[in-house]
CSV table of N, CA and C in Angstrom, one decimal:
chain,number,residue,atom,x,y,z
A,1,UNK,N,-93.8,-7.4,167.5
A,1,UNK,CA,-93.8,-8.4,168.6
A,1,UNK,C,-92.8,-7.9,169.7
A,2,UNK,N,-93.1,-8.4,170.9
A,2,UNK,CA,-92.3,-8.0,172.0
A,2,UNK,C,-91.7,-9.2,172.7
A,3,UNK,N,-91.3,-9.0,173.9
A,3,UNK,CA,-90.6,-10.2,174.5
A,3,UNK,C,-91.5,-10.6,175.7
A,4,UNK,N,-91.2,-11.9,176.1
A,4,UNK,CA,-91.8,-12.5,177.3
A,4,UNK,C,-90.8,-12.4,178.4
A,5,UNK,N,-91.3,-11.9,179.5
A,5,UNK,CA,-90.5,-11.8,180.7
A,5,UNK,C,-91.1,-12.6,181.8
A,6,UNK,N,-90.3,-13.6,182.2
A,6,UNK,CA,-90.8,-14.5,183.3
A,6,UNK,C,-90.0,-14.1,184.5
A,7,UNK,N,-90.8,-13.9,185.6
A,7,UNK,CA,-90.1,-13.5,186.8
A,7,UNK,C,-90.8,-13.9,188.1
A,8,UNK,N,-90.2,-13.6,189.2
A,8,UNK,CA,-90.7,-13.9,190.5
A,8,UNK,C,-91.2,-12.6,191.1
A,9,UNK,N,-92.5,-12.5,191.5
A,9,UNK,CA,-93.0,-11.3,192.0
A,9,UNK,C,-94.2,-11.6,192.9
A,10,UNK,N,-94.1,-11.1,194.1
A,10,UNK,CA,-95.3,-11.3,195.0
A,10,UNK,C,-96.4,-10.5,194.6
A,11,UNK,N,-97.6,-10.8,195.2
A,11,UNK,CA,-98.8,-10.1,194.8
A,11,UNK,C,-98.8,-8.6,195.1
A,12,UNK,N,-98.2,-8.2,196.2
A,12,UNK,CA,-98.2,-6.7,196.5
A,12,UNK,C,-97.3,-6.0,195.4
A,13,UNK,N,-96.3,-6.6,195.0
A,13,UNK,CA,-95.4,-5.9,193.9
A,13,UNK,C,-96.2,-5.8,192.6
A,14,UNK,N,-97.0,-6.9,192.3
A,14,UNK,CA,-97.8,-6.9,191.1
A,14,UNK,C,-98.9,-5.8,191.1
A,15,UNK,N,-99.5,-5.7,192.3
A,15,UNK,CA,-100.6,-4.6,192.5
A,15,UNK,C,-100.0,-3.3,192.3
A,16,UNK,N,-98.8,-3.1,192.9
A,16,UNK,CA,-98.1,-1.8,192.9
A,16,UNK,C,-97.8,-1.4,191.4
A,17,UNK,N,-97.3,-2.4,190.6
A,17,UNK,CA,-97.0,-2.2,189.2
A,17,UNK,C,-98.3,-1.8,188.4
A,18,UNK,N,-99.4,-2.5,188.7
A,18,UNK,CA,-100.6,-2.2,188.0
A,18,UNK,C,-101.1,-0.8,188.4
A,19,UNK,N,-101.0,-0.4,189.6
A,19,UNK,CA,-101.4,0.9,190.0
A,19,UNK,C,-100.6,2.0,189.2
A,20,UNK,N,-99.3,1.8,189.1
A,20,UNK,CA,-98.4,2.7,188.4
A,20,UNK,C,-98.8,2.8,186.9
A,21,UNK,N,-99.1,1.6,186.3
A,21,UNK,CA,-99.5,1.6,185.0
A,21,UNK,C,-100.8,2.4,184.8
A,22,UNK,N,-101.8,2.2,185.7
A,22,UNK,CA,-103.1,2.9,185.6
A,22,UNK,C,-102.8,4.4,185.8
A,23,UNK,N,-101.9,4.8,186.7
A,23,UNK,CA,-101.6,6.2,186.8
A,23,UNK,C,-101.1,6.8,185.5
A,24,UNK,N,-100.2,6.1,184.9
A,24,UNK,CA,-99.6,6.6,183.6
A,24,UNK,C,-100.7,6.7,182.5
A,25,UNK,N,-101.6,5.7,182.5
A,25,UNK,CA,-102.7,5.8,181.5
A,25,UNK,C,-103.6,7.0,181.8
A,26,UNK,N,-103.9,7.1,183.1
A,26,UNK,CA,-104.8,8.3,183.4
A,26,UNK,C,-104.1,9.6,183.1
A,27,UNK,N,-102.8,9.7,183.2
A,27,UNK,CA,-102.1,10.9,182.9
A,27,UNK,C,-102.0,11.1,181.4
A,28,UNK,N,-102.5,10.2,180.6
A,28,UNK,CA,-102.4,10.4,179.2
A,28,UNK,C,-101.1,10.0,178.5
A,29,UNK,N,-100.3,9.3,179.2
A,29,UNK,CA,-99.0,8.9,178.7
A,29,UNK,C,-99.2,7.9,177.5
A,30,UNK,N,-98.4,8.0,176.5
A,30,UNK,CA,-98.5,7.0,175.4
A,30,UNK,C,-97.5,6.0,175.8
A,31,UNK,N,-98.0,4.8,176.0
A,31,UNK,CA,-97.1,3.7,176.5
A,31,UNK,C,-96.5,2.9,175.4
A,32,UNK,N,-95.3,2.4,175.5
A,32,UNK,CA,-94.7,1.6,174.5
A,32,UNK,C,-95.5,0.3,174.4
A,33,UNK,N,-95.2,-0.5,173.3
A,33,UNK,CA,-95.8,-1.8,173.2
A,33,UNK,C,-95.4,-2.6,174.4
A,34,UNK,N,-96.4,-3.3,175.0
A,34,UNK,CA,-96.2,-4.0,176.2
A,34,UNK,C,-95.5,-5.3,176.0
A,35,UNK,N,-94.6,-5.7,176.9
A,35,UNK,CA,-94.1,-7.0,177.0
A,35,UNK,C,-95.0,-7.9,177.7
A,36,UNK,N,-94.9,-9.2,177.4
A,36,UNK,CA,-95.7,-10.2,178.1
A,36,UNK,C,-95.0,-10.5,179.4
A,37,UNK,N,-95.7,-10.4,180.6
A,37,UNK,CA,-95.1,-10.7,181.9
A,37,UNK,C,-95.8,-11.9,182.4
A,38,UNK,N,-95.0,-12.9,182.8
A,38,UNK,CA,-95.5,-14.1,183.5
A,38,UNK,C,-94.8,-14.2,184.8
A,39,UNK,N,-95.6,-14.0,185.9
A,39,UNK,CA,-95.0,-13.9,187.2
A,39,UNK,C,-95.4,-15.1,188.1
A,40,UNK,N,-94.4,-15.5,188.9
A,40,UNK,CA,-94.6,-16.6,189.8
A,40,UNK,C,-94.3,-16.1,191.2
A,41,UNK,N,-95.0,-16.6,192.2
A,41,UNK,CA,-94.8,-16.1,193.6
A,41,UNK,C,-93.5,-16.6,194.2
A,42,UNK,N,-93.0,-17.7,193.8
A,42,UNK,CA,-91.7,-18.3,194.4
A,42,UNK,C,-90.8,-18.8,193.3
A,43,UNK,N,-89.5,-19.0,193.6
A,43,UNK,CA,-88.6,-19.6,192.6
A,43,UNK,C,-89.1,-21.1,192.3
A,44,UNK,N,-89.5,-21.8,193.3
A,44,UNK,CA,-89.9,-23.2,193.1
A,44,UNK,C,-91.1,-23.2,192.2
A,45,UNK,N,-92.1,-22.3,192.3
A,45,UNK,CA,-93.2,-22.3,191.3
A,45,UNK,C,-92.7,-22.0,189.9
A,46,UNK,N,-91.8,-21.0,189.8
A,46,UNK,CA,-91.3,-20.7,188.4
A,46,UNK,C,-90.6,-21.9,187.8
A,47,UNK,N,-89.7,-22.6,188.6
A,47,UNK,CA,-89.0,-23.7,188.0
A,47,UNK,C,-89.7,-25.0,187.9
A,48,UNK,N,-90.9,-25.0,188.6
A,48,UNK,CA,-91.7,-26.2,188.4
A,48,UNK,C,-92.6,-26.1,187.1
A,49,UNK,N,-92.8,-24.9,186.7
A,49,UNK,CA,-93.5,-24.6,185.4
A,49,UNK,C,-92.6,-24.5,184.2
A,50,UNK,N,-91.5,-23.8,184.4
A,50,UNK,CA,-90.6,-23.5,183.3
A,50,UNK,C,-89.4,-24.5,183.6
A,51,UNK,N,-89.6,-25.7,183.3
A,51,UNK,CA,-88.6,-26.8,183.6
A,51,UNK,C,-87.5,-26.8,182.5
A,52,UNK,N,-86.4,-27.4,182.8
A,52,UNK,CA,-85.3,-27.5,181.8
A,52,UNK,C,-85.8,-28.2,180.5
A,53,UNK,N,-86.6,-29.1,180.6
A,53,UNK,CA,-87.2,-29.8,179.3
A,53,UNK,C,-88.0,-28.8,178.5
A,54,UNK,N,-88.8,-28.0,179.2
A,54,UNK,CA,-89.6,-27.0,178.5
A,54,UNK,C,-88.8,-25.9,178.0
A,55,UNK,N,-87.7,-25.5,178.7
A,55,UNK,CA,-86.8,-24.5,178.1
A,55,UNK,C,-86.1,-25.0,176.9
A,56,UNK,N,-85.8,-26.3,176.9
A,56,UNK,CA,-85.2,-26.9,175.7
A,56,UNK,C,-86.2,-26.8,174.5
A,57,UNK,N,-87.5,-27.1,174.7
A,57,UNK,CA,-88.5,-27.0,173.7
A,57,UNK,C,-88.5,-25.5,173.2
A,58,UNK,N,-88.6,-24.6,174.1
A,58,UNK,CA,-88.6,-23.1,173.7
A,58,UNK,C,-87.4,-22.8,172.9
A,59,UNK,N,-86.2,-23.2,173.3
A,59,UNK,CA,-85.0,-22.9,172.6
A,59,UNK,C,-85.0,-23.5,171.2
A,60,UNK,N,-85.4,-24.7,171.1
A,60,UNK,CA,-85.5,-25.4,169.8
A,60,UNK,C,-86.5,-24.7,168.8
A,61,UNK,N,-87.6,-24.4,169.4
A,61,UNK,CA,-88.6,-23.7,168.5
A,61,UNK,C,-88.2,-22.3,168.1
A,62,UNK,N,-87.4,-21.6,168.9
A,62,UNK,CA,-86.9,-20.3,168.6
A,62,UNK,C,-86.0,-20.4,167.4
A,63,UNK,N,-85.3,-21.5,167.3
A,63,UNK,CA,-84.3,-21.7,166.2
A,63,UNK,C,-84.8,-22.2,164.9
A,64,UNK,N,-86.1,-22.6,164.9
A,64,UNK,CA,-86.7,-23.2,163.7
A,64,UNK,C,-88.0,-22.6,163.4
A,65,UNK,N,-88.4,-23.0,162.2
A,65,UNK,CA,-89.8,-22.5,161.7
A,65,UNK,C,-90.8,-23.3,162.5
A,66,UNK,N,-92.1,-22.9,162.5
A,66,UNK,CA,-93.2,-23.6,163.1
A,66,UNK,C,-93.2,-25.1,162.7
A,67,UNK,N,-93.5,-25.9,163.7
A,67,UNK,CA,-93.5,-27.4,163.4
A,67,UNK,C,-94.5,-28.1,164.2
A,68,UNK,N,-94.9,-29.3,163.8
A,68,UNK,CA,-95.8,-30.1,164.5
A,68,UNK,C,-95.1,-30.6,165.8
A,69,UNK,N,-96.0,-30.9,166.8
A,69,UNK,CA,-95.4,-31.5,168.0
A,69,UNK,C,-94.7,-32.8,167.7
A,70,UNK,N,-95.2,-33.6,166.8
A,70,UNK,CA,-94.6,-34.9,166.5
A,70,UNK,C,-93.2,-34.6,165.9
A,71,UNK,N,-93.1,-33.7,165.0
A,71,UNK,CA,-91.7,-33.4,164.5
A,71,UNK,C,-90.8,-32.8,165.5
A,72,UNK,N,-91.3,-32.0,166.4
A,72,UNK,CA,-90.5,-31.4,167.5
A,72,UNK,C,-90.0,-32.5,168.4
A,73,UNK,N,-90.8,-33.5,168.7
A,73,UNK,CA,-90.4,-34.6,169.6
A,73,UNK,C,-89.3,-35.4,168.9
A,74,UNK,N,-89.5,-35.6,167.6
A,74,UNK,CA,-88.5,-36.4,166.8
A,74,UNK,C,-87.2,-35.7,166.8
A,75,UNK,N,-87.2,-34.4,166.5
A,75,UNK,CA,-86.0,-33.6,166.3
A,75,UNK,C,-85.2,-33.5,167.6
A,76,UNK,N,-85.8,-33.5,168.8
A,76,UNK,CA,-85.1,-33.4,170.0
A,76,UNK,C,-84.9,-34.7,170.7
A,77,UNK,N,-85.5,-35.8,170.1
A,77,UNK,CA,-85.3,-37.1,170.7
A,77,UNK,C,-86.0,-37.4,172.0
A,78,UNK,N,-87.2,-36.9,172.1
A,78,UNK,CA,-88.0,-37.1,173.3
A,78,UNK,C,-89.3,-37.8,172.9
A,79,UNK,N,-89.9,-38.5,173.9
A,79,UNK,CA,-91.1,-39.2,173.8
A,79,UNK,C,-92.2,-38.2,173.4
A,80,UNK,N,-93.1,-38.5,172.4
A,80,UNK,CA,-94.1,-37.7,171.9
A,80,UNK,C,-95.1,-37.2,173.0
A,81,UNK,N,-95.5,-38.2,173.8
A,81,UNK,CA,-96.5,-37.9,174.9
A,81,UNK,C,-96.0,-36.8,175.8
A,82,UNK,N,-94.7,-36.9,176.2
A,82,UNK,CA,-94.1,-36.0,177.1
A,82,UNK,C,-94.0,-34.6,176.5
A,83,UNK,N,-93.6,-34.6,175.2
A,83,UNK,CA,-93.4,-33.3,174.5
A,83,UNK,C,-94.8,-32.7,174.4
A,84,UNK,N,-95.8,-33.5,174.0
A,84,UNK,CA,-97.2,-33.0,173.9
A,84,UNK,C,-97.7,-32.4,175.2
A,85,UNK,N,-97.4,-33.0,176.3
A,85,UNK,CA,-97.8,-32.5,177.6
A,85,UNK,C,-97.1,-31.2,177.9
A,86,UNK,N,-95.8,-31.1,177.6
A,86,UNK,CA,-95.1,-29.9,177.9
A,86,UNK,C,-95.5,-28.7,177.0
A,87,UNK,N,-95.8,-29.0,175.7
A,87,UNK,CA,-96.3,-28.0,174.8
A,87,UNK,C,-97.7,-27.5,175.2
A,88,UNK,N,-98.5,-28.4,175.7
A,88,UNK,CA,-99.9,-28.0,176.2
A,88,UNK,C,-99.7,-27.0,177.3
A,89,UNK,N,-98.8,-27.3,178.2
A,89,UNK,CA,-98.6,-26.4,179.4
A,89,UNK,C,-98.0,-25.0,178.9
A,90,UNK,N,-97.0,-25.1,177.9
A,90,UNK,CA,-96.5,-23.9,177.4
A,90,UNK,C,-97.5,-23.0,176.6
A,91,UNK,N,-98.5,-23.7,176.0
A,91,UNK,CA,-99.6,-23.0,175.4
A,91,UNK,C,-100.4,-22.3,176.4
A,92,UNK,N,-100.7,-23.0,177.5
A,92,UNK,CA,-101.5,-22.4,178.6
A,92,UNK,C,-100.7,-21.2,179.2
A,93,UNK,N,-99.4,-21.2,179.3
A,93,UNK,CA,-98.6,-20.2,179.9
A,93,UNK,C,-98.4,-19.0,178.8
A,94,UNK,N,-98.9,-19.3,177.6
A,94,UNK,CA,-98.7,-18.3,176.5
A,94,UNK,C,-97.3,-18.1,176.1
A,95,UNK,N,-96.4,-19.1,176.3
A,95,UNK,CA,-95.1,-19.0,175.8
A,95,UNK,C,-94.9,-19.5,174.4
A,96,UNK,N,-95.8,-20.3,174.0
A,96,UNK,CA,-95.9,-20.8,172.6
A,96,UNK,C,-97.3,-20.6,172.1
A,97,UNK,N,-97.4,-20.6,170.7
A,97,UNK,CA,-98.7,-20.5,170.1
A,97,UNK,C,-98.8,-21.5,168.9
A,98,UNK,N,-100.0,-21.7,168.4
A,98,UNK,CA,-100.1,-22.5,167.2
A,98,UNK,C,-100.5,-21.6,166.0
A,99,UNK,N,-100.0,-22.0,164.9
A,99,UNK,CA,-100.4,-21.3,163.7
A,99,UNK,C,-101.7,-21.9,163.1
A,100,UNK,N,-102.2,-21.4,162.0
A,100,UNK,CA,-103.4,-21.9,161.4
A,100,UNK,C,-103.4,-23.3,160.9
A,101,UNK,N,-102.2,-23.9,160.8
A,101,UNK,CA,-102.0,-25.3,160.4
A,101,UNK,C,-101.8,-26.2,161.7
A,102,UNK,N,-101.8,-25.6,162.9
A,102,UNK,CA,-101.7,-26.4,164.1
A,102,UNK,C,-100.2,-26.6,164.5
A,103,UNK,N,-99.3,-25.9,163.8
A,103,UNK,CA,-97.9,-26.1,164.1
A,103,UNK,C,-97.5,-25.1,165.3
A,104,UNK,N,-96.6,-25.5,166.1
A,104,UNK,CA,-96.3,-24.7,167.3
A,104,UNK,C,-95.1,-23.8,167.0
A,105,UNK,N,-95.0,-22.6,167.6
A,105,UNK,CA,-93.9,-21.7,167.5
A,105,UNK,C,-93.9,-20.8,168.7
A,106,UNK,N,-92.7,-20.1,168.9
A,106,UNK,CA,-92.6,-19.1,169.9
A,106,UNK,C,-92.9,-17.8,169.3
A,107,UNK,N,-93.9,-17.1,169.8
A,107,UNK,CA,-94.3,-15.8,169.2
A,107,UNK,C,-93.5,-14.6,169.7
A,108,UNK,N,-92.5,-14.8,170.6
A,108,UNK,CA,-91.8,-13.7,171.2
A,108,UNK,C,-90.4,-13.5,170.5
A,109,UNK,N,-90.0,-12.3,170.4
A,109,UNK,CA,-88.7,-12.0,169.9
A,109,UNK,C,-87.6,-12.5,170.8
A,110,UNK,N,-87.9,-12.4,172.1
A,110,UNK,CA,-87.0,-12.9,173.1
A,110,UNK,C,-87.8,-13.4,174.3
A,111,UNK,N,-87.2,-14.3,175.1
A,111,UNK,CA,-87.8,-14.7,176.4
A,111,UNK,C,-86.7,-14.5,177.4
A,112,UNK,N,-87.0,-13.7,178.4
A,112,UNK,CA,-86.1,-13.5,179.5
A,112,UNK,C,-86.6,-14.1,180.8
A,113,UNK,N,-85.7,-14.6,181.6
A,113,UNK,CA,-86.1,-15.1,183.0
A,113,UNK,C,-85.4,-14.3,184.0
A,114,UNK,N,-86.1,-13.6,184.8
A,114,UNK,CA,-85.6,-12.8,185.9
A,114,UNK,C,-85.8,-13.5,187.2
A,115,UNK,N,-84.8,-13.9,187.9
A,115,UNK,CA,-84.9,-14.7,189.1
A,115,UNK,C,-83.8,-14.1,190.1
A,116,UNK,N,-84.0,-12.9,190.6
A,116,UNK,CA,-83.1,-12.3,191.5
A,116,UNK,C,-83.2,-13.0,192.9
A,117,UNK,N,-82.0,-13.1,193.5
A,117,UNK,CA,-82.0,-13.7,194.8
A,117,UNK,C,-82.5,-12.7,195.8
A,118,UNK,N,-82.7,-11.4,195.4
A,118,UNK,CA,-83.2,-10.4,196.3
A,118,UNK,C,-84.7,-10.3,196.1
A,119,UNK,N,-85.3,-11.1,195.2
A,119,UNK,CA,-86.7,-11.0,195.0
A,119,UNK,C,-87.5,-11.5,196.3
A,120,UNK,N,-88.6,-10.8,196.6
A,120,UNK,CA,-89.3,-11.3,197.8
A,120,UNK,C,-89.9,-12.6,197.5
A,121,UNK,N,-89.8,-13.5,198.5
A,121,UNK,CA,-90.4,-14.9,198.4
A,121,UNK,C,-91.2,-15.2,199.6
A,122,UNK,N,-92.1,-16.1,199.5
A,122,UNK,CA,-92.9,-16.5,200.7
A,122,UNK,C,-92.5,-18.0,200.9
A,123,UNK,N,-92.5,-18.3,202.2
A,123,UNK,CA,-92.3,-19.7,202.5
A,123,UNK,C,-93.5,-20.6,202.1
A,124,UNK,N,-93.2,-21.7,201.5
A,124,UNK,CA,-94.2,-22.6,201.1
A,124,UNK,C,-94.1,-23.9,202.0
A,125,UNK,N,-95.1,-24.2,202.7
A,125,UNK,CA,-95.1,-25.4,203.6
A,125,UNK,C,-95.1,-26.7,202.9
């Protein structure tokens, strides 16, 4: 297993990174196991998707064995519907997964958030 890296990256930087990766593959380089990269165009997009409540869920799941959404909601003292909606979004973002019994867990050894103030951003109207 590898780690998930959440960051801010504009499209041109993403394309440049993909080109470099393709160059290395074409050159026959053996690449290490890939990390999962989840990029957002702006800090506001990142923090609207990876909210403090969702981070709390990720942190709790990292500390415990897989569990049902119901149990998770109970353990952290939040409304089931809200936790269910947050878990659904975290599943879409591939930051959590479900096991064969439908219990949720974090599949990553670590999750890092990179949000440099020097990162290129675009103005959003």
